[in-house]
Amino acid sequence: MKVFKFGGASVKDAASVRNVGSIMQAQLVNGHYILVVVSAMGKTTNALEKVIEKAYQQQDFRPELNNLKAYHVNIAKDLFSTEHPVHASLQELFRQLEEYLAIIDPTTLFDFQYDQVVSYGELLASIILQHYLQDLALPTTWLDCRSIIRTDNLWREGRVDWGATQTKIQEVVKPLLQNAHVITQGFLGGTAEGLTTTLGREGSDYSAAIFAHSLAAESVTIWKDVAGLLNADPKLFPNTVLYEEISYQETVEMAYYGASVIHPKTIKPLATSHIPLLVKSFLNPEAPGTIIHDCRHEKIAPAYILKQNQCLISFQEKDYAFINENNLSHIFAALANFRFKINLMQNSAISFSICTDYDETRLQLFRQSLQEQFHIHYNTGLTLFTIKNYDEASVNFLTQNKTMLLEQRSRTTFQFVSKAEPVLTSS
Ligand code: ASP
Ligand code: MG
């Protein structure tokens, strides 16, 4: 049994949905159907985020909502005949959504409302895709994953209850897969009370891993608009290299340093049950892409990873005292309190510096909480560059013409913070 995940770009318009149809038609099933996880179409999740923000602030959300409706309705018109039942399903979902948005109360929790609204993107996409595959005479079942993927109520970042989820997958999903492909949503979950949750932005990869782990699937394939796992973002770097195979460990670390390749939570459930993860291009489905699995690397191409919108904060004791464990513990407590994640840190005799994601409001509150004890300086508009498995050539290439505000290297990883100059022109 295999799991496929189709991301937003793979279903962004009618032609893309047709392409997914031909990928599915090309699969040799032999009695083993595929569990298909689909994301919201194109940029739908971003658009729904705007809609919920407006509704929550009691502003007119209808222009944005109508655009989104027209977008889905037009895709459906292109794919299906006018009498097709899919149209009524879409109309009904938009009616429900509009009704819900119209009575949103700004005294309720925003994050809760976010999940209730933003989840519509995946519901819409999965309904369109299931009908389309059904019409190609592929046996398919639509599954509402909110009754299967059980989470707690940490809205927007639901934490999976593995016990309850695995039981549901065994009881409900496994039998369905005996007779048909199961088409379900990525990114969504549900609480024990039946309320909708989401798993964090870009969480559909993680959904695929949850299903695969619980079904002991033979593999997971993530279908993307790139050839596979590359050593750098091709939008930023001119000459990228494709990893034909790479270990789970390397992949997790790349995600940690900020590579937007695969949702970071995806790897663990697959690695623990040794399920290979294939990253393939939906534009070139025959090409092998990348296999992520248990393997060792003698030599691996350096990976270039950027984290943008960084801020470098440095602390100095007001009385020129040395930085010691005591004052470090105050700094760490405040960082945790304001939920700053340290992306890089360094200390010297009288100062301590960290690089973190920039958020002006939280930064000011954080500074206020420590300003009695420390002089605090900060720089914004920075990029954290990481080269994983660096060599001298890659360091020279990446550091050329850049002023480094902070630099660090370990045996495998070279990192530095610099003014934002992300786009490179040659390598
Ligand atoms: N649609 C969601 C997002 O854009 C989940 C996903 O694409 O994985 O974040
Ligand atoms: Mg998406």
PDB file of C-alpha atoms and ligand atoms in Angstrom, residues 8 39-40 42 45 122 201-202, ligand 2:
ATOM      1  CA  GLY A   8      -1.221  22.906  -3.707  1.00  0.00           C
ATOM      2  CA  SER A  39      -3.515  20.148  -0.066  1.00  0.00           C
ATOM      3  CA  ALA A  40      -5.638  23.192  -0.802  1.00  0.00           C
ATOM      4  CA  GLY A  42      -2.814  26.822  -5.400  1.00  0.00           C
ATOM      5  CA  THR A  45      -4.645  28.701   2.224  1.00  0.00           C
ATOM      6  CA  GLU A 122      -8.467  21.089   1.769  1.00  0.00           C
ATOM      7  CA  ARG A 201       1.330  25.529   7.707  1.00  0.00           C
ATOM      8  CA  GLU A 202       2.581  23.148   5.032  1.00  0.00           C
TER       9      GLU A 202
HETATM   10 MG    MG B   2      -0.464  24.477   0.520  1.00  0.00          MG
END
